Amino acid sequence: KGYTRRGAAGSYALSVFGKPKRETPCDCERSNEPSLLQTVFLRNDTEMFELIDRSKGWLKSATGNGQGPSALTLKSRSARIDQLRSQLKSAEKKLKNTKDKSTIKRVESERRTAERELARLEEQVREEAKAKSAVVDRTPELIREAYLRTFSRYPTEKETALADDYVTAAGDVTSGLRDLLWALMNSKEFVVNH
């Protein structure tokens, strides 16, 4: 019997890297030899990407994106802010052009509700921008930690500069660090030494 992806979590990865099937009580069943399957697993297996990106993993906790908003949420919130601003302008026009007390009362109530929601959404945007800025400020520290987690050593100045340039060019620190982790785990130093 071989290992399947439907088995226990990580059993496929363990089998690729030499975990014995435990058919005999001998250590000779374990394989310590590198294989092509190991290289392919590290480079493109979905389980590998899931391990890097898991919700309780280092990447999510270090960048604060474990529960952060998705791009869709950001887009819909931006659209809602625009809609509320338009609604407030419309309410101002209605208040200037009407004399009916019931209409004025209704429009003022709608305006107050829209102002509260707009203030809440704008505060969320400010808080997320502040959090993102804090992560960007920590980029060199996060790069050092990525090297420590993969190579068990600090990066050289040249490695730090290259990694910082790449993470900065990625636009999003989280995706830049994800790519850096993947590259480090696929380097000869990691594969051979760890």
PDB file of C-alpha atoms in Angstrom:
ATOM      1  CA  LYS A   1       0.000   0.000   0.000  1.00  0.00           C
ATOM      2  CA  GLY A   2       1.246   3.452  -0.828  1.00  0.00           C
ATOM      3  CA  TYR A   3       0.480   6.813   0.691  1.00  0.00           C
ATOM      4  CA  THR A   4      -2.332   8.829  -0.778  1.00  0.00           C
ATOM      5  CA  ARG A   5      -3.190  12.471  -0.475  1.00  0.00           C
ATOM      6  CA  ARG A   6      -6.424  11.519   1.269  1.00  0.00           C
ATOM      7  CA  GLY A   7      -4.567  10.059   4.254  1.00  0.00           C
ATOM      8  CA  ALA A   8      -3.495  11.849   7.394  1.00  0.00           C
ATOM      9  CA  ALA A   9      -2.332  15.434   7.019  1.00  0.00           C
ATOM     10  CA  GLY A  10       1.283  15.530   5.920  1.00  0.00           C
ATOM     11  CA  SER A  11       1.593  11.789   5.306  1.00  0.00           C
ATOM     12  CA  TYR A  12       2.305  12.337   1.614  1.00  0.00           C
ATOM     13  CA  ALA A  13       5.057  14.842   2.390  1.00  0.00           C
ATOM     14  CA  LEU A  14       6.545  12.501   4.964  1.00  0.00           C
ATOM     15  CA  SER A  15       6.519   9.588   2.527  1.00  0.00           C
ATOM     16  CA  VAL A  16       8.249  11.707  -0.128  1.00  0.00           C
ATOM     17  CA  PHE A  17      11.026  12.536   2.335  1.00  0.00           C
ATOM     18  CA  GLY A  18      11.640   8.958   3.443  1.00  0.00           C
ATOM     19  CA  LYS A  19       9.200   8.037   6.198  1.00  0.00           C
ATOM     20  CA  PRO A  20       9.096   4.243   6.290  1.00  0.00           C
ATOM     21  CA  LYS A  21       5.866   2.311   5.791  1.00  0.00           C
ATOM     22  CA  ARG A  22       6.651   0.412   9.028  1.00  0.00           C
ATOM     23  CA  GLU A  23       6.250  -2.995   7.518  1.00  0.00           C
ATOM     24  CA  THR A  24       9.361  -4.205   9.360  1.00  0.00           C
ATOM     25  CA  PRO A  25      10.930  -3.048  12.642  1.00  0.00           C
ATOM     26  CA  CYS A  26      14.194  -2.236  10.864  1.00  0.00           C
ATOM     27  CA  ASP A  27      15.641   1.254  10.358  1.00  0.00           C
ATOM     28  CA  CYS A  28      16.845   0.060   6.962  1.00  0.00           C
ATOM     29  CA  GLU A  29      13.324   0.710   5.657  1.00  0.00           C
ATOM     30  CA  ARG A  30      13.888   4.490   5.937  1.00  0.00           C
ATOM     31  CA  SER A  31      15.353   6.221   2.884  1.00  0.00           C
ATOM     32  CA  ASN A  32      17.735   9.133   3.405  1.00  0.00           C
ATOM     33  CA  GLU A  33      18.617   9.525  -0.261  1.00  0.00           C
ATOM     34  CA  PRO A  34      17.480  12.659  -2.102  1.00  0.00           C
ATOM     35  CA  SER A  35      15.113  12.047  -4.969  1.00  0.00           C
ATOM     36  CA  LEU A  36      13.577  13.810  -7.934  1.00  0.00           C
ATOM     37  CA  LEU A  37      10.155  13.453  -6.303  1.00  0.00           C
ATOM     38  CA  GLN A  38      11.386  15.535  -3.354  1.00  0.00           C
ATOM     39  CA  THR A  39      12.524  18.306  -5.684  1.00  0.00           C
ATOM     40  CA  VAL A  40       9.229  18.277  -7.581  1.00  0.00           C
ATOM     41  CA  PHE A  41       7.322  18.306  -4.283  1.00  0.00           C
ATOM     42  CA  LEU A  42       9.219  21.346  -3.019  1.00  0.00           C
ATOM     43  CA  ARG A  43       8.829  23.207  -6.295  1.00  0.00           C
ATOM     44  CA  ASN A  44       5.185  22.688  -7.227  1.00  0.00           C
ATOM     45  CA  ASP A  45       3.132  20.577  -4.892  1.00  0.00           C
ATOM     46  CA  THR A  46      -0.044  22.266  -3.668  1.00  0.00           C
ATOM     47  CA  GLU A  47       0.579  20.882  -0.178  1.00  0.00           C
ATOM     48  CA  MET A  48       3.856  22.813  -0.101  1.00  0.00           C
ATOM     49  CA  PHE A  49       2.086  26.069  -0.995  1.00  0.00           C
ATOM     50  CA  GLU A  50      -0.600  25.347   1.612  1.00  0.00           C
ATOM     51  CA  LEU A  51       2.056  24.804   4.274  1.00  0.00           C
ATOM     52  CA  ILE A  52       3.627  28.189   3.492  1.00  0.00           C
ATOM     53  CA  ASP A  53       0.241  29.921   3.414  1.00  0.00           C
ATOM     54  CA  ARG A  54      -1.586  28.170   6.264  1.00  0.00           C
ATOM     55  CA  SER A  55      -3.755  30.392   8.419  1.00  0.00           C
ATOM     56  CA  LYS A  56      -1.900  29.684  11.685  1.00  0.00           C
ATOM     57  CA  GLY A  57       1.547  29.753  10.119  1.00  0.00           C
ATOM     58  CA  TRP A  58       4.424  32.160  10.562  1.00  0.00           C
ATOM     59  CA  LEU A  59       3.715  34.154   7.397  1.00  0.00           C
ATOM     60  CA  LYS A  60       0.160  35.019   8.428  1.00  0.00           C
ATOM     61  CA  SER A  61       1.058  35.865  12.012  1.00  0.00           C
ATOM     62  CA  ALA A  62       4.154  37.891  11.042  1.00  0.00           C
ATOM     63  CA  THR A  63       2.319  40.036   8.507  1.00  0.00           C
ATOM     64  CA  GLY A  64      -0.975  40.248  10.378  1.00  0.00           C
ATOM     65  CA  ASN A  65      -2.904  38.844   7.432  1.00  0.00           C
ATOM     66  CA  GLY A  66      -4.399  35.887   9.230  1.00  0.00           C
ATOM     67  CA  GLN A  67      -7.742  37.614   9.387  1.00  0.00           C
ATOM     68  CA  GLY A  68      -7.165  40.569   7.099  1.00  0.00           C
ATOM     69  CA  PRO A  69      -9.614  41.643   4.434  1.00  0.00           C
ATOM     70  CA  SER A  70      -9.450  40.120   0.994  1.00  0.00           C
ATOM     71  CA  ALA A  71      -9.041  42.184  -2.164  1.00  0.00           C
ATOM     72  CA  LEU A  72     -12.746  41.683  -2.869  1.00  0.00           C
ATOM     73  CA  THR A  73     -13.645  43.104   0.550  1.00  0.00           C
ATOM     74  CA  LEU A  74     -11.394  46.108  -0.044  1.00  0.00           C
ATOM     75  CA  LYS A  75     -12.950  46.698  -3.452  1.00  0.00           C
ATOM     76  CA  SER A  76     -16.497  46.412  -2.146  1.00  0.00           C
ATOM     77  CA  ARG A  77     -15.695  48.700   0.805  1.00  0.00           C
ATOM     78  CA  SER A  78     -14.214  51.295  -1.535  1.00  0.00           C
ATOM     79  CA  ALA A  79     -17.350  51.114  -3.684  1.00  0.00           C
ATOM     80  CA  ARG A  80     -19.523  51.478  -0.561  1.00  0.00           C
ATOM     81  CA  ILE A  81     -17.559  54.571   0.553  1.00  0.00           C
ATOM     82  CA  ASP A  82     -18.104  56.156  -2.863  1.00  0.00           C
ATOM     83  CA  GLN A  83     -21.802  55.267  -2.687  1.00  0.00           C
ATOM     84  CA  LEU A  84     -22.166  56.826   0.784  1.00  0.00           C
ATOM     85  CA  ARG A  85     -20.420  60.040  -0.287  1.00  0.00           C
ATOM     86  CA  SER A  86     -22.757  60.294  -3.255  1.00  0.00           C
ATOM     87  CA  GLN A  87     -25.728  59.608  -0.978  1.00  0.00           C
ATOM     88  CA  LEU A  88     -24.640  62.431   1.363  1.00  0.00           C
ATOM     89  CA  LYS A  89     -24.348  64.910  -1.534  1.00  0.00           C
ATOM     90  CA  SER A  90     -27.807  63.892  -2.721  1.00  0.00           C
ATOM     91  CA  ALA A  91     -29.196  64.331   0.798  1.00  0.00           C
ATOM     92  CA  GLU A  92     -27.756  67.858   0.996  1.00  0.00           C
ATOM     93  CA  LYS A  93     -29.433  68.777  -2.296  1.00  0.00           C
ATOM     94  CA  LYS A  94     -32.760  67.345  -1.107  1.00  0.00           C
ATOM     95  CA  LEU A  95     -32.556  69.307   2.140  1.00  0.00           C
ATOM     96  CA  LYS A  96     -31.910  72.559   0.257  1.00  0.00           C
ATOM     97  CA  ASN A  97     -34.770  71.996  -2.205  1.00  0.00           C
ATOM     98  CA  THR A  98     -37.564  70.794   0.085  1.00  0.00           C
ATOM     99  CA  LYS A  99     -39.789  72.470   2.641  1.00  0.00           C
ATOM    100  CA  ASP A 100     -41.793  69.374   3.635  1.00  0.00           C
ATOM    101  CA  LYS A 101     -41.040  68.590   7.327  1.00  0.00           C
ATOM    102  CA  SER A 102     -41.579  64.819   7.008  1.00  0.00           C
ATOM    103  CA  THR A 103     -39.214  64.652   4.019  1.00  0.00           C
ATOM    104  CA  ILE A 104     -36.633  66.769   5.869  1.00  0.00           C
ATOM    105  CA  LYS A 105     -36.866  64.474   8.922  1.00  0.00           C
ATOM    106  CA  ARG A 106     -36.507  61.324   6.796  1.00  0.00           C
ATOM    107  CA  VAL A 107     -33.558  62.713   4.764  1.00  0.00           C
ATOM    108  CA  GLU A 108     -31.757  63.919   7.919  1.00  0.00           C
ATOM    109  CA  SER A 109     -32.161  60.475   9.490  1.00  0.00           C
ATOM    110  CA  GLU A 110     -30.770  58.813   6.337  1.00  0.00           C
ATOM    111  CA  ARG A 111     -27.911  61.330   6.282  1.00  0.00           C
ATOM    112  CA  ARG A 112     -26.936  60.632   9.922  1.00  0.00           C
ATOM    113  CA  THR A 113     -26.961  56.881   9.249  1.00  0.00           C
ATOM    114  CA  ALA A 114     -24.814  57.339   6.136  1.00  0.00           C
ATOM    115  CA  GLU A 115     -22.378  59.625   8.009  1.00  0.00           C
ATOM    116  CA  ARG A 116     -21.927  57.046  10.805  1.00  0.00           C
ATOM    117  CA  GLU A 117     -21.305  54.218   8.313  1.00  0.00           C
ATOM    118  CA  LEU A 118     -18.929  56.384   6.268  1.00  0.00           C
ATOM    119  CA  ALA A 119     -16.954  57.323   9.403  1.00  0.00           C
ATOM    120  CA  ARG A 120     -16.717  53.640  10.413  1.00  0.00           C
ATOM    121  CA  LEU A 121     -15.498  52.559   6.958  1.00  0.00           C
ATOM    122  CA  GLU A 122     -12.972  55.390   6.716  1.00  0.00           C
ATOM    123  CA  GLU A 123     -11.616  54.457  10.179  1.00  0.00           C
ATOM    124  CA  GLN A 124     -11.180  50.851   8.990  1.00  0.00           C
ATOM    125  CA  VAL A 125      -9.233  52.085   5.959  1.00  0.00           C
ATOM    126  CA  ARG A 126      -6.969  54.234   8.190  1.00  0.00           C
ATOM    127  CA  GLU A 127      -6.337  51.341  10.612  1.00  0.00           C
ATOM    128  CA  GLU A 128      -5.462  48.949   7.779  1.00  0.00           C
ATOM    129  CA  ALA A 129      -3.134  51.516   6.200  1.00  0.00           C
ATOM    130  CA  LYS A 130      -1.413  51.955   9.582  1.00  0.00           C
ATOM    131  CA  ALA A 131      -1.067  48.166  10.014  1.00  0.00           C
ATOM    132  CA  LYS A 132       0.278  47.781   6.467  1.00  0.00           C
ATOM    133  CA  SER A 133       2.792  50.553   7.094  1.00  0.00           C
ATOM    134  CA  ALA A 134       3.956  48.805  10.276  1.00  0.00           C
ATOM    135  CA  VAL A 135       4.539  45.567   8.333  1.00  0.00           C
ATOM    136  CA  VAL A 136       6.467  47.449   5.625  1.00  0.00           C
ATOM    137  CA  ASP A 137       8.647  49.018   8.339  1.00  0.00           C
ATOM    138  CA  ARG A 138       9.392  45.512   9.669  1.00  0.00           C
ATOM    139  CA  THR A 139      10.417  44.090   6.281  1.00  0.00           C
ATOM    140  CA  PRO A 140      14.160  43.758   7.086  1.00  0.00           C
ATOM    141  CA  GLU A 141      13.304  42.040  10.381  1.00  0.00           C
ATOM    142  CA  LEU A 142      10.885  39.669   8.587  1.00  0.00           C
ATOM    143  CA  ILE A 143      13.535  38.839   5.980  1.00  0.00           C
ATOM    144  CA  ARG A 144      16.012  37.965   8.740  1.00  0.00           C
ATOM    145  CA  GLU A 145      13.399  35.777  10.398  1.00  0.00           C
ATOM    146  CA  ALA A 146      12.637  34.007   7.102  1.00  0.00           C
ATOM    147  CA  TYR A 147      16.336  33.166   6.741  1.00  0.00           C
ATOM    148  CA  LEU A 148      16.538  31.968  10.330  1.00  0.00           C
ATOM    149  CA  ARG A 149      13.473  29.769   9.842  1.00  0.00           C
ATOM    150  CA  THR A 150      14.813  28.184   6.662  1.00  0.00           C
ATOM    151  CA  PHE A 151      18.631  28.253   6.829  1.00  0.00           C
ATOM    152  CA  SER A 152      19.096  28.657  10.608  1.00  0.00           C
ATOM    153  CA  ARG A 153      21.396  31.602   9.939  1.00  0.00           C
ATOM    154  CA  TYR A 154      21.175  35.344   9.328  1.00  0.00           C
ATOM    155  CA  PRO A 155      21.243  36.559   5.725  1.00  0.00           C
ATOM    156  CA  THR A 156      24.315  38.307   4.398  1.00  0.00           C
ATOM    157  CA  GLU A 157      24.087  42.002   3.543  1.00  0.00           C
ATOM    158  CA  LYS A 158      23.823  41.122  -0.145  1.00  0.00           C
ATOM    159  CA  GLU A 159      21.046  38.568   0.510  1.00  0.00           C
ATOM    160  CA  THR A 160      19.183  41.082   2.669  1.00  0.00           C
ATOM    161  CA  ALA A 161      19.425  43.754  -0.039  1.00  0.00           C
ATOM    162  CA  LEU A 162      18.232  41.370  -2.771  1.00  0.00           C
ATOM    163  CA  ALA A 163      15.355  40.071  -0.656  1.00  0.00           C
ATOM    164  CA  ASP A 164      14.336  43.591   0.381  1.00  0.00           C
ATOM    165  CA  ASP A 165      14.340  44.744  -3.248  1.00  0.00           C
ATOM    166  CA  TYR A 166      12.195  41.761  -4.241  1.00  0.00           C
ATOM    167  CA  VAL A 167       9.687  42.121  -1.389  1.00  0.00           C
ATOM    168  CA  THR A 168       9.396  45.856  -2.050  1.00  0.00           C
ATOM    169  CA  ALA A 169       8.899  45.288  -5.791  1.00  0.00           C
ATOM    170  CA  ALA A 170       6.170  42.726  -5.080  1.00  0.00           C
ATOM    171  CA  GLY A 171       3.990  45.587  -3.873  1.00  0.00           C
ATOM    172  CA  ASP A 172       2.487  43.498  -1.064  1.00  0.00           C
ATOM    173  CA  VAL A 173       4.793  42.432   1.762  1.00  0.00           C
ATOM    174  CA  THR A 174       2.882  39.210   2.365  1.00  0.00           C
ATOM    175  CA  SER A 175       3.112  37.978  -1.221  1.00  0.00           C
ATOM    176  CA  GLY A 176       6.753  39.083  -1.415  1.00  0.00           C
ATOM    177  CA  LEU A 177       7.624  37.153   1.751  1.00  0.00           C
ATOM    178  CA  ARG A 178       5.645  34.127   0.514  1.00  0.00           C
ATOM    179  CA  ASP A 179       7.740  34.090  -2.648  1.00  0.00           C
ATOM    180  CA  LEU A 180      10.934  34.573  -0.626  1.00  0.00           C
ATOM    181  CA  LEU A 181      10.090  31.609   1.634  1.00  0.00           C
ATOM    182  CA  TRP A 182       9.336  29.449  -1.395  1.00  0.00           C
ATOM    183  CA  ALA A 183      12.648  30.459  -3.031  1.00  0.00           C
ATOM    184  CA  LEU A 184      14.606  29.787   0.157  1.00  0.00           C
ATOM    185  CA  MET A 185      13.038  26.341   0.564  1.00  0.00           C
ATOM    186  CA  ASN A 186      13.926  25.506  -3.019  1.00  0.00           C
ATOM    187  CA  SER A 187      17.535  26.648  -2.753  1.00  0.00           C
ATOM    188  CA  LYS A 188      20.420  24.184  -2.715  1.00  0.00           C
ATOM    189  CA  GLU A 189      21.371  25.292   0.786  1.00  0.00           C
ATOM    190  CA  PHE A 190      17.975  24.318   2.208  1.00  0.00           C
ATOM    191  CA  VAL A 191      17.558  21.100   0.224  1.00  0.00           C
ATOM    192  CA  VAL A 192      21.065  19.825   0.946  1.00  0.00           C
ATOM    193  CA  ASN A 193      21.504  20.986   4.561  1.00  0.00           C
ATOM    194  CA  HIS A 194      18.023  20.809   6.006  1.00  0.00           C
TER     195      HIS A 194
END
